[in-house]
Amino acid sequence: MIAPPRRLTPVLVVLVIALATVFIYYRSPIGTSISDHAPSIAAVSGRGRIKAANATLGFGGLFVVSGPGSPRRSHLEQAAAVTELDLIIPEQTQWTGQDVLDFRWDNVTESKVGIGSVKAWLSHHLVLKAFLDSGLETALIFEDDVDWDIRLRTTQVPLAQAAARALTTSPASTVYPWGHPDTWDLFYLGHCGDYFNSLDEGVGVGHHHPHHLTEIPHQIFADPTLPDRTDLHPFTASLLTALDVPDHSRVLHRSKWPLCTFGYAVTRASAQKILTDVAPPKEDIARNLIAYDAALLDGCRNAYKLNCFSITPELFHHMEGKSLIALDEEKHDHSKQVFRPPVDVSGFEQVWWRKETSNIGCGFWSGEFYYEDEIPKLQALREEVGRKGRCMKEGRE
């Protein structure tokens, strides 16, 4: 558990309101019943009201990939404290040039895997090993620059857990809220898109159709915390429209082309397989992989037939590293723009306009919910923002 800072300062008193009851439903995009096991909201909690997820979101532990001296860790820890998540942050190694050479095929200096990608690959390995050493059965692993919605525990995860149990036909369980570990290998809760094919082949309307979803295992479930379709990342919005998914609904589906490793859950068996077979710490030129997330994608699609599932839209997404002021400067002065992957480029204008991370309804990136070192403010934020789900941003209530 993250220990809050010590210095005390006053905080404004906030109003108290109740979080409205949320209902869940399941249906296929073409009106066909998906599963006889699809639970009602009463099955989620047993009382007709959603029961919040625990401090590890129903996994054995929450493990964070965070390098030595990472400037992003402080805000991650503050977001976790407000949402009351228990984090495990294994101490990372300061990877050296020799470590990079040892990773590369035949110790060559030139490689398709860049230096940063090699170090990220090794860092994920270290965290996977820490998870296995812990003795826990499952883990959610995420990177330290991710953002999430303030209603992650109270609404989003419980709904996703119910969908996961329905999809894997696992009974409701306080031990395995996501279904028995024998029924899955990876859950992609955080990614930069699972667009059903390579980005080079096009995304969404004109490229996809409802049958692309109905022909694979999936569950559609309502989530009122989702932004309006027009406020979702352009690629995500177009894909959901093409698949005929209702507004304010997510899809838990068999992974098709999952990109990025912002947040992925593993079992002990799958973690070991990743370490030794799917993404061993040595470049394999025959597989032509350029990054760790590409190795996992290959493991889900081709080489090792991992049983992988994705949540679309995702629950975790990496946040812009720049401040709102810097983004504003980039928006109006192209000479100040920095390199971004194609997905980030497509979502940049929307992030700048919404002041929210892509596909996140009410998140932490804009800074309103950081408490720095003020314990009373943390306590108030926990109660009103984390537990009651109040988006206490200007013009948002």
Tab-separated table of C-alpha atoms in Angstrom:
chain	number	residue	atom	x	y	z
A	1	MET	CA	0.000	0.000	0.000
A	2	ILE	CA	1.317	3.453	-0.843
A	3	ALA	CA	2.066	5.493	2.243
A	4	PRO	CA	0.690	9.054	1.940
A	5	PRO	CA	2.990	12.033	2.572
A	6	ARG	CA	3.208	13.624	6.002
A	7	ARG	CA	2.665	17.375	5.702
A	8	LEU	CA	-0.915	18.534	6.385
A	9	THR	CA	-2.690	21.511	4.786
A	10	PRO	CA	-6.398	22.440	4.691
A	11	VAL	CA	-8.633	21.345	1.835
A	12	LEU	CA	-11.949	22.690	0.600
A	13	VAL	CA	-15.020	20.818	1.805
A	14	VAL	CA	-16.692	18.931	-1.026
A	15	LEU	CA	-20.361	18.059	-1.462
A	16	VAL	CA	-21.567	14.501	-0.892
A	17	ILE	CA	-23.684	12.714	-3.433
A	18	ALA	CA	-24.475	9.046	-4.009
A	19	LEU	CA	-23.176	7.107	-6.958
A	20	ALA	CA	-26.153	6.043	-9.082
A	21	THR	CA	-26.927	2.376	-9.523
A	22	VAL	CA	-25.550	1.094	-12.786
A	23	PHE	CA	-27.098	-1.653	-14.874
A	24	ILE	CA	-25.352	-4.110	-17.129
A	25	TYR	CA	-26.649	-5.829	-20.186
A	26	TYR	CA	-25.265	-8.222	-22.758
A	27	ARG	CA	-26.224	-8.672	-26.392
A	28	SER	CA	-24.495	-9.374	-29.671
A	29	PRO	CA	-24.125	-6.607	-32.267
A	30	ILE	CA	-26.639	-8.366	-34.529
A	31	GLY	CA	-29.129	-9.272	-31.833
A	32	THR	CA	-28.128	-12.910	-31.343
A	33	SER	CA	-27.711	-14.325	-27.848
A	34	ILE	CA	-24.018	-14.614	-27.000
A	35	SER	CA	-24.034	-16.841	-23.967
A	36	ASP	CA	-26.498	-18.509	-21.683
A	37	HIS	CA	-24.046	-17.646	-18.897
A	38	ALA	CA	-24.247	-13.861	-19.321
A	39	PRO	CA	-24.883	-12.501	-15.808
A	40	SER	CA	-27.317	-9.818	-14.825
A	41	ILE	CA	-26.233	-6.993	-12.541
A	42	ALA	CA	-27.731	-8.919	-9.650
A	43	ALA	CA	-25.324	-11.745	-10.440
A	44	VAL	CA	-22.416	-9.313	-10.213
A	45	SER	CA	-23.145	-8.352	-6.622
A	46	GLY	CA	-25.978	-10.591	-5.492
A	47	ARG	CA	-27.983	-7.535	-4.428
A	48	GLY	CA	-28.794	-5.762	-7.681
A	49	ARG	CA	-26.001	-3.223	-7.094
A	50	ILE	CA	-22.436	-3.282	-8.352
A	51	LYS	CA	-19.881	-4.283	-5.755
A	52	ALA	CA	-16.577	-2.467	-6.117
A	53	ALA	CA	-13.478	-4.412	-7.081
A	54	ASN	CA	-10.802	-4.932	-4.453
A	55	ALA	CA	-7.511	-3.051	-4.203
A	56	THR	CA	-5.817	-5.404	-6.686
A	57	LEU	CA	-8.726	-5.326	-9.159
A	58	GLY	CA	-9.413	-9.005	-8.649
A	59	PHE	CA	-5.901	-10.175	-9.508
A	60	GLY	CA	-3.297	-11.540	-7.115
A	61	GLY	CA	-1.282	-8.347	-7.390
A	62	LEU	CA	-0.736	-5.151	-9.384
A	63	PHE	CA	2.853	-5.013	-10.648
A	64	VAL	CA	4.310	-1.848	-12.174
A	65	VAL	CA	7.101	-1.524	-14.730
A	66	SER	CA	8.930	1.616	-13.663
A	67	GLY	CA	12.588	2.379	-14.319
A	68	PRO	CA	15.056	3.799	-11.783
A	69	GLY	CA	14.267	7.423	-11.041
A	70	SER	CA	11.242	7.505	-13.347
A	71	PRO	CA	9.664	10.989	-13.215
A	72	ARG	CA	6.255	9.409	-13.825
A	73	ARG	CA	6.147	7.306	-10.685
A	74	SER	CA	5.010	10.051	-8.307
A	75	HIS	CA	1.818	10.785	-10.231
A	76	LEU	CA	1.146	7.084	-10.703
A	77	GLU	CA	1.373	6.566	-6.939
A	78	GLN	CA	-0.927	9.527	-6.280
A	79	ALA	CA	-3.535	8.209	-8.731
A	80	ALA	CA	-3.307	4.790	-7.077
A	81	ALA	CA	-3.721	6.348	-3.622
A	82	VAL	CA	-6.871	8.222	-4.674
A	83	THR	CA	-8.323	5.082	-6.271
A	84	GLU	CA	-7.016	2.986	-3.359
A	85	LEU	CA	-5.034	0.486	-5.389
A	86	ASP	CA	-2.241	-1.621	-3.898
A	87	LEU	CA	0.842	-1.428	-6.120
A	88	ILE	CA	3.950	-3.577	-6.200
A	89	ILE	CA	6.822	-1.762	-7.913
A	90	PRO	CA	9.838	-4.075	-8.256
A	91	GLU	CA	13.209	-2.358	-8.180
A	92	GLN	CA	14.552	-2.138	-11.702
A	93	THR	CA	18.082	-2.577	-12.963
A	94	GLN	CA	19.935	0.265	-14.667
A	95	TRP	CA	20.376	-1.565	-17.958
A	96	THR	CA	23.751	-1.105	-19.628
A	97	GLY	CA	25.089	-1.142	-23.164
A	98	GLN	CA	26.376	-4.647	-22.538
A	99	ASP	CA	22.890	-5.772	-21.548
A	100	VAL	CA	21.655	-4.458	-24.883
A	101	LEU	CA	24.395	-6.285	-26.797
A	102	ASP	CA	23.696	-9.505	-24.904
A	103	PHE	CA	20.052	-9.256	-25.956
A	104	ARG	CA	20.813	-8.713	-29.618
A	105	TRP	CA	21.344	-11.523	-32.073
A	106	ASP	CA	24.989	-12.631	-32.024
A	107	ASN	CA	25.913	-9.467	-30.062
A	108	VAL	CA	25.568	-7.234	-33.113
A	109	THR	CA	25.446	-3.476	-32.632
A	110	GLU	CA	22.821	-3.037	-35.360
A	111	SER	CA	19.412	-4.553	-34.737
A	112	LYS	CA	15.747	-4.090	-35.554
A	113	VAL	CA	15.109	-3.835	-31.799
A	114	GLY	CA	16.057	-0.324	-30.668
A	115	ILE	CA	17.967	0.362	-27.477
A	116	GLY	CA	14.887	1.687	-25.684
A	117	SER	CA	12.841	-1.315	-26.782
A	118	VAL	CA	15.496	-3.720	-25.512
A	119	LYS	CA	15.541	-2.045	-22.104
A	120	ALA	CA	11.729	-2.048	-21.917
A	121	TRP	CA	11.733	-5.755	-22.873
A	122	LEU	CA	14.195	-6.559	-20.082
A	123	SER	CA	12.224	-4.448	-17.607
A	124	HIS	CA	9.028	-6.388	-18.306
A	125	HIS	CA	11.012	-9.591	-17.782
A	126	LEU	CA	12.189	-8.410	-14.386
A	127	VAL	CA	8.601	-7.697	-13.324
A	128	LEU	CA	7.357	-11.075	-14.589
A	129	LYS	CA	10.059	-12.786	-12.543
A	130	ALA	CA	9.070	-10.749	-9.475
A	131	PHE	CA	5.481	-11.911	-9.949
A	132	LEU	CA	6.547	-15.564	-10.153
A	133	ASP	CA	8.754	-15.151	-7.071
A	134	SER	CA	5.777	-13.713	-5.165
A	135	GLY	CA	3.845	-16.983	-5.304
A	136	LEU	CA	0.671	-15.175	-6.426
A	137	GLU	CA	-1.591	-16.896	-8.957
A	138	THR	CA	-2.317	-13.934	-11.244
A	139	ALA	CA	-1.008	-10.437	-11.818
A	140	LEU	CA	-1.906	-7.301	-13.712
A	141	ILE	CA	1.228	-5.686	-15.085
A	142	PHE	CA	1.146	-2.100	-16.221
A	143	GLU	CA	3.563	0.646	-17.143
A	144	ASP	CA	4.057	3.729	-14.997
A	145	ASP	CA	2.756	6.244	-17.538
A	146	VAL	CA	-0.797	4.871	-17.695
A	147	ASP	CA	-3.975	6.721	-16.877
A	148	TRP	CA	-7.331	5.321	-15.800
A	149	ASP	CA	-10.824	6.514	-14.964
A	150	ILE	CA	-11.721	7.419	-11.380
A	151	ARG	CA	-14.519	4.809	-11.572
A	152	LEU	CA	-12.110	1.983	-12.358
A	153	ARG	CA	-12.789	0.091	-9.114
A	154	THR	CA	-16.376	1.100	-8.496
A	155	THR	CA	-17.865	0.422	-11.929
A	156	GLN	CA	-15.555	-0.490	-14.789
A	157	VAL	CA	-13.673	-3.492	-13.422
A	158	PRO	CA	-16.719	-5.217	-11.834
A	159	LEU	CA	-18.540	-5.012	-15.185
A	160	ALA	CA	-15.514	-6.336	-17.061
A	161	GLN	CA	-15.074	-9.166	-14.556
A	162	ALA	CA	-18.655	-10.304	-15.074
A	163	ALA	CA	-18.108	-10.300	-18.846
A	164	ALA	CA	-14.893	-12.295	-18.437
A	165	ARG	CA	-16.604	-14.946	-16.333
A	166	ALA	CA	-19.406	-15.198	-18.873
A	167	LEU	CA	-16.974	-15.512	-21.773
A	168	THR	CA	-14.882	-18.188	-20.082
A	169	THR	CA	-18.013	-19.853	-18.616
A	170	SER	CA	-16.487	-19.572	-15.157
A	171	PRO	CA	-18.894	-19.357	-12.194
A	172	ALA	CA	-18.960	-16.267	-10.035
A	173	SER	CA	-16.056	-16.506	-7.602
A	174	THR	CA	-14.512	-14.315	-4.960
A	175	VAL	CA	-11.256	-16.181	-5.556
A	176	TYR	CA	-11.193	-15.780	-9.352
A	177	PRO	CA	-13.282	-12.720	-10.323
A	178	TRP	CA	-11.859	-12.875	-13.880
A	179	GLY	CA	-12.489	-16.591	-14.288
A	180	HIS	CA	-10.288	-19.522	-13.397
A	181	PRO	CA	-6.633	-19.057	-14.493
A	182	ASP	CA	-6.865	-22.281	-16.485
A	183	THR	CA	-9.347	-20.584	-18.847
A	184	TRP	CA	-7.136	-17.681	-19.989
A	185	ASP	CA	-3.488	-16.692	-20.495
A	186	LEU	CA	-3.574	-12.922	-21.081
A	187	PHE	CA	-6.158	-10.220	-20.518
A	188	TYR	CA	-5.344	-6.954	-22.280
A	189	LEU	CA	-6.954	-4.350	-20.015
A	190	GLY	CA	-4.663	-1.624	-21.332
A	191	HIS	CA	-3.494	-1.249	-24.919
A	192	CYS	CA	-3.260	1.277	-27.738
A	193	GLY	CA	-5.828	-0.599	-29.777
A	194	ASP	CA	-6.871	-4.069	-30.818
A	195	TYR	CA	-8.035	-3.126	-34.279
A	196	PHE	CA	-8.598	-6.660	-35.655
A	197	ASN	CA	-5.793	-6.210	-38.210
A	198	SER	CA	-2.644	-4.249	-38.932
A	199	LEU	CA	-3.065	-0.465	-39.021
A	200	ASP	CA	-1.719	-0.602	-42.572
A	201	GLU	CA	-4.904	-2.432	-43.594
A	202	GLY	CA	-7.255	0.269	-42.313
A	203	VAL	CA	-9.450	0.580	-39.223
A	204	GLY	CA	-13.179	0.686	-38.707
A	205	VAL	CA	-15.908	1.823	-41.088
A	206	GLY	CA	-15.201	0.590	-44.598
A	207	HIS	CA	-12.681	-1.963	-43.346
A	208	HIS	CA	-14.616	-3.933	-40.714
A	209	HIS	CA	-18.122	-5.340	-40.431
A	210	PRO	CA	-20.233	-6.920	-37.665
A	211	HIS	CA	-19.240	-10.451	-38.688
A	212	HIS	CA	-15.628	-9.739	-37.744
A	213	LEU	CA	-16.831	-9.624	-34.145
A	214	THR	CA	-19.598	-12.223	-34.185
A	215	GLU	CA	-17.308	-14.899	-35.606
A	216	ILE	CA	-15.045	-14.824	-32.534
A	217	PRO	CA	-15.785	-15.355	-28.795
A	218	HIS	CA	-16.919	-12.060	-27.292
A	219	GLN	CA	-19.159	-10.330	-24.777
A	220	ILE	CA	-20.672	-6.872	-25.172
A	221	PHE	CA	-21.530	-5.080	-21.951
A	222	ALA	CA	-22.872	-1.663	-21.098
A	223	ASP	CA	-20.567	0.749	-19.292
A	224	PRO	CA	-22.062	4.190	-18.553
A	225	THR	CA	-18.627	5.571	-17.638
A	226	LEU	CA	-17.499	5.462	-21.271
A	227	PRO	CA	-17.259	8.799	-23.068
A	228	ASP	CA	-19.698	9.481	-25.892
A	229	ARG	CA	-18.724	7.816	-29.156
A	230	THR	CA	-17.640	11.200	-30.540
A	231	ASP	CA	-15.193	11.567	-27.639
A	232	LEU	CA	-13.509	8.187	-28.106
A	233	HIS	CA	-10.223	7.872	-29.982
A	234	PRO	CA	-11.026	8.156	-33.719
A	235	PHE	CA	-9.764	4.635	-34.466
A	236	THR	CA	-11.717	3.156	-31.554
A	237	ALA	CA	-14.921	5.008	-32.417
A	238	SER	CA	-14.748	3.922	-36.051
A	239	LEU	CA	-14.097	0.284	-35.126
A	240	LEU	CA	-17.002	0.135	-32.649
A	241	THR	CA	-19.314	1.724	-35.198
A	242	ALA	CA	-18.243	-0.738	-37.889
A	243	LEU	CA	-18.824	-3.688	-35.535
A	244	ASP	CA	-22.272	-2.319	-34.596
A	245	VAL	CA	-21.487	-2.065	-30.892
A	246	PRO	CA	-24.007	0.098	-28.977
A	247	ASP	CA	-22.942	3.438	-27.536
A	248	HIS	CA	-21.520	3.381	-24.010
A	249	SER	CA	-20.623	-0.293	-24.356
A	250	ARG	CA	-17.378	-2.211	-24.252
A	251	VAL	CA	-16.472	-5.511	-25.864
A	252	LEU	CA	-14.446	-8.262	-24.243
A	253	HIS	CA	-13.242	-10.397	-27.142
A	254	ARG	CA	-10.643	-12.840	-28.296
A	255	SER	CA	-7.536	-10.789	-29.063
A	256	LYS	CA	-6.963	-10.213	-32.748
A	257	TRP	CA	-4.170	-7.649	-33.091
A	258	PRO	CA	-3.415	-6.218	-29.624
A	259	LEU	CA	-0.938	-3.344	-29.667
A	260	CYS	CA	1.091	-2.051	-26.692
A	261	THR	CA	1.415	-3.427	-23.168
A	262	PHE	CA	-0.065	-0.606	-21.084
A	263	GLY	CA	-1.846	-3.144	-18.860
A	264	TYR	CA	-1.966	-6.912	-19.298
A	265	ALA	CA	-2.904	-9.681	-16.885
A	266	VAL	CA	-1.035	-12.976	-16.710
A	267	THR	CA	-1.239	-16.292	-14.904
A	268	ARG	CA	1.740	-18.174	-13.529
A	269	ALA	CA	1.704	-20.512	-16.522
A	270	SER	CA	1.513	-17.736	-19.111
A	271	ALA	CA	4.156	-15.620	-17.350
A	272	GLN	CA	6.576	-18.532	-17.444
A	273	LYS	CA	5.789	-19.177	-21.100
A	274	ILE	CA	6.412	-15.521	-21.941
A	275	LEU	CA	9.789	-15.590	-20.216
A	276	THR	CA	11.039	-18.758	-21.862
A	277	ASP	CA	9.201	-19.114	-25.183
A	278	VAL	CA	7.034	-16.206	-26.293
A	279	ALA	CA	9.390	-13.305	-25.499
A	280	PRO	CA	12.714	-14.672	-24.208
A	281	PRO	CA	15.419	-12.084	-23.473
A	282	LYS	CA	17.225	-12.726	-26.750
A	283	GLU	CA	16.539	-11.386	-30.219
A	284	ASP	CA	15.222	-13.958	-32.673
A	285	ILE	CA	15.813	-12.681	-36.193
A	286	ALA	CA	13.636	-15.443	-37.634
A	287	ARG	CA	10.560	-13.990	-35.899
A	288	ASN	CA	11.382	-10.431	-37.032
A	289	LEU	CA	10.064	-8.824	-33.845
A	290	ILE	CA	10.914	-5.217	-33.022
A	291	ALA	CA	9.485	-4.863	-29.508
A	292	TYR	CA	8.164	-6.759	-26.483
A	293	ASP	CA	4.531	-6.025	-27.274
A	294	ALA	CA	5.065	-7.424	-30.786
A	295	ALA	CA	6.350	-10.649	-29.228
A	296	LEU	CA	3.208	-10.960	-27.090
A	297	LEU	CA	1.015	-10.224	-30.100
A	298	ASP	CA	2.821	-12.971	-32.001
A	299	GLY	CA	2.303	-15.300	-29.056
A	300	CYS	CA	-1.435	-14.629	-29.099
A	301	ARG	CA	-1.837	-14.888	-32.870
A	302	ASN	CA	0.703	-17.316	-34.181
A	303	ALA	CA	3.642	-18.980	-32.559
A	304	TYR	CA	2.448	-20.113	-29.144
A	305	LYS	CA	-1.361	-19.896	-29.276
A	306	LEU	CA	-1.770	-18.057	-26.009
A	307	ASN	CA	-5.405	-17.725	-24.952
A	308	CYS	CA	-5.654	-13.930	-25.099
A	309	PHE	CA	-8.566	-11.540	-24.615
A	310	SER	CA	-8.857	-7.771	-25.055
A	311	ILE	CA	-11.213	-5.159	-23.643
A	312	THR	CA	-12.225	-2.559	-26.223
A	313	PRO	CA	-12.229	0.316	-25.430
A	314	GLU	CA	-9.384	-0.318	-22.994
A	315	LEU	CA	-9.385	0.521	-19.268
A	316	PHE	CA	-5.774	1.753	-19.199
A	317	HIS	CA	-4.112	4.020	-21.743
A	318	HIS	CA	-0.774	5.765	-21.626
A	319	MET	CA	-1.009	9.468	-20.920
A	320	GLU	CA	0.678	12.282	-22.776
A	321	GLY	CA	4.015	13.124	-21.213
A	322	LYS	CA	3.594	16.826	-21.832
A	323	SER	CA	1.690	19.444	-19.867
A	324	LEU	CA	-1.418	21.141	-21.199
A	325	ILE	CA	0.658	24.257	-21.877
A	326	ALA	CA	3.197	22.295	-23.913
A	327	LEU	CA	0.401	20.582	-25.835
A	328	ASP	CA	-1.171	23.946	-26.575
A	329	GLU	CA	2.154	25.158	-27.965
A	330	GLU	CA	2.432	22.050	-30.127
A	331	LYS	CA	-1.106	22.532	-31.359
A	332	HIS	CA	-0.354	26.016	-32.652
A	333	ASP	CA	3.350	25.742	-33.496
A	334	HIS	CA	4.207	22.707	-35.622
A	335	SER	CA	7.930	23.309	-35.120
A	336	LYS	CA	7.494	22.211	-31.481
A	337	GLN	CA	5.808	18.909	-32.266
A	338	VAL	CA	7.554	15.702	-31.201
A	339	PHE	CA	7.500	12.232	-32.731
A	340	ARG	CA	4.415	10.179	-31.915
A	341	PRO	CA	3.296	6.733	-33.088
A	342	PRO	CA	0.435	6.770	-35.626
A	343	VAL	CA	-2.208	5.969	-32.968
A	344	ASP	CA	-1.072	8.883	-30.801
A	345	VAL	CA	-0.931	11.213	-33.785
A	346	SER	CA	-4.530	10.380	-34.643
A	347	GLY	CA	-5.688	11.043	-31.081
A	348	PHE	CA	-3.533	14.097	-30.360
A	349	GLU	CA	-6.046	16.809	-31.239
A	350	GLN	CA	-8.786	15.092	-29.246
A	351	VAL	CA	-6.569	14.722	-26.161
A	352	TRP	CA	-5.684	18.406	-26.364
A	353	TRP	CA	-9.331	19.414	-26.763
A	354	ARG	CA	-10.841	17.087	-24.100
A	355	LYS	CA	-7.969	17.492	-21.608
A	356	GLU	CA	-8.307	13.749	-21.037
A	357	THR	CA	-6.268	10.701	-22.005
A	358	SER	CA	-7.566	8.796	-25.037
A	359	ASN	CA	-10.651	6.668	-24.244
A	360	ILE	CA	-10.656	7.761	-20.572
A	361	GLY	CA	-13.781	9.553	-19.339
A	362	CYS	CA	-12.513	11.191	-16.156
A	363	GLY	CA	-8.842	10.503	-15.514
A	364	PHE	CA	-5.795	11.865	-13.760
A	365	TRP	CA	-3.635	13.325	-16.523
A	366	SER	CA	-4.972	16.884	-16.343
A	367	GLY	CA	-3.817	17.140	-12.729
A	368	GLU	CA	-6.974	18.043	-10.779
A	369	PHE	CA	-6.877	14.865	-8.694
A	370	TYR	CA	-3.235	14.931	-7.614
A	371	TYR	CA	-2.882	15.803	-3.957
A	372	GLU	CA	0.904	16.269	-3.792
A	373	ASP	CA	1.608	16.164	-0.024
A	374	GLU	CA	-1.758	17.199	1.412
A	375	ILE	CA	-3.283	14.365	3.453
A	376	PRO	CA	-6.694	16.052	4.001
A	377	LYS	CA	-6.978	16.570	0.256
A	378	LEU	CA	-6.108	12.912	-0.337
A	379	GLN	CA	-8.763	11.817	2.141
A	380	ALA	CA	-11.390	14.015	0.478
A	381	LEU	CA	-10.422	12.822	-2.999
A	382	ARG	CA	-10.603	9.194	-1.908
A	383	GLU	CA	-14.115	9.656	-0.596
A	384	GLU	CA	-15.631	11.842	-3.304
A	385	VAL	CA	-13.620	10.945	-6.408
A	386	GLY	CA	-12.386	7.405	-5.812
A	387	ARG	CA	-15.327	5.905	-3.897
A	388	LYS	CA	-18.259	7.980	-5.137
A	389	GLY	CA	-17.023	8.556	-8.671
A	390	ARG	CA	-17.531	12.319	-8.745
A	391	CYS	CA	-15.713	13.946	-11.656
A	392	MET	CA	-14.996	17.162	-9.814
A	393	LYS	CA	-13.565	18.995	-12.810
A	394	GLU	CA	-14.805	22.370	-13.956
A	395	GLY	CA	-18.044	22.013	-15.888
A	396	ARG	CA	-18.175	18.231	-15.465
A	397	GLU	CA	-20.863	17.858	-12.785
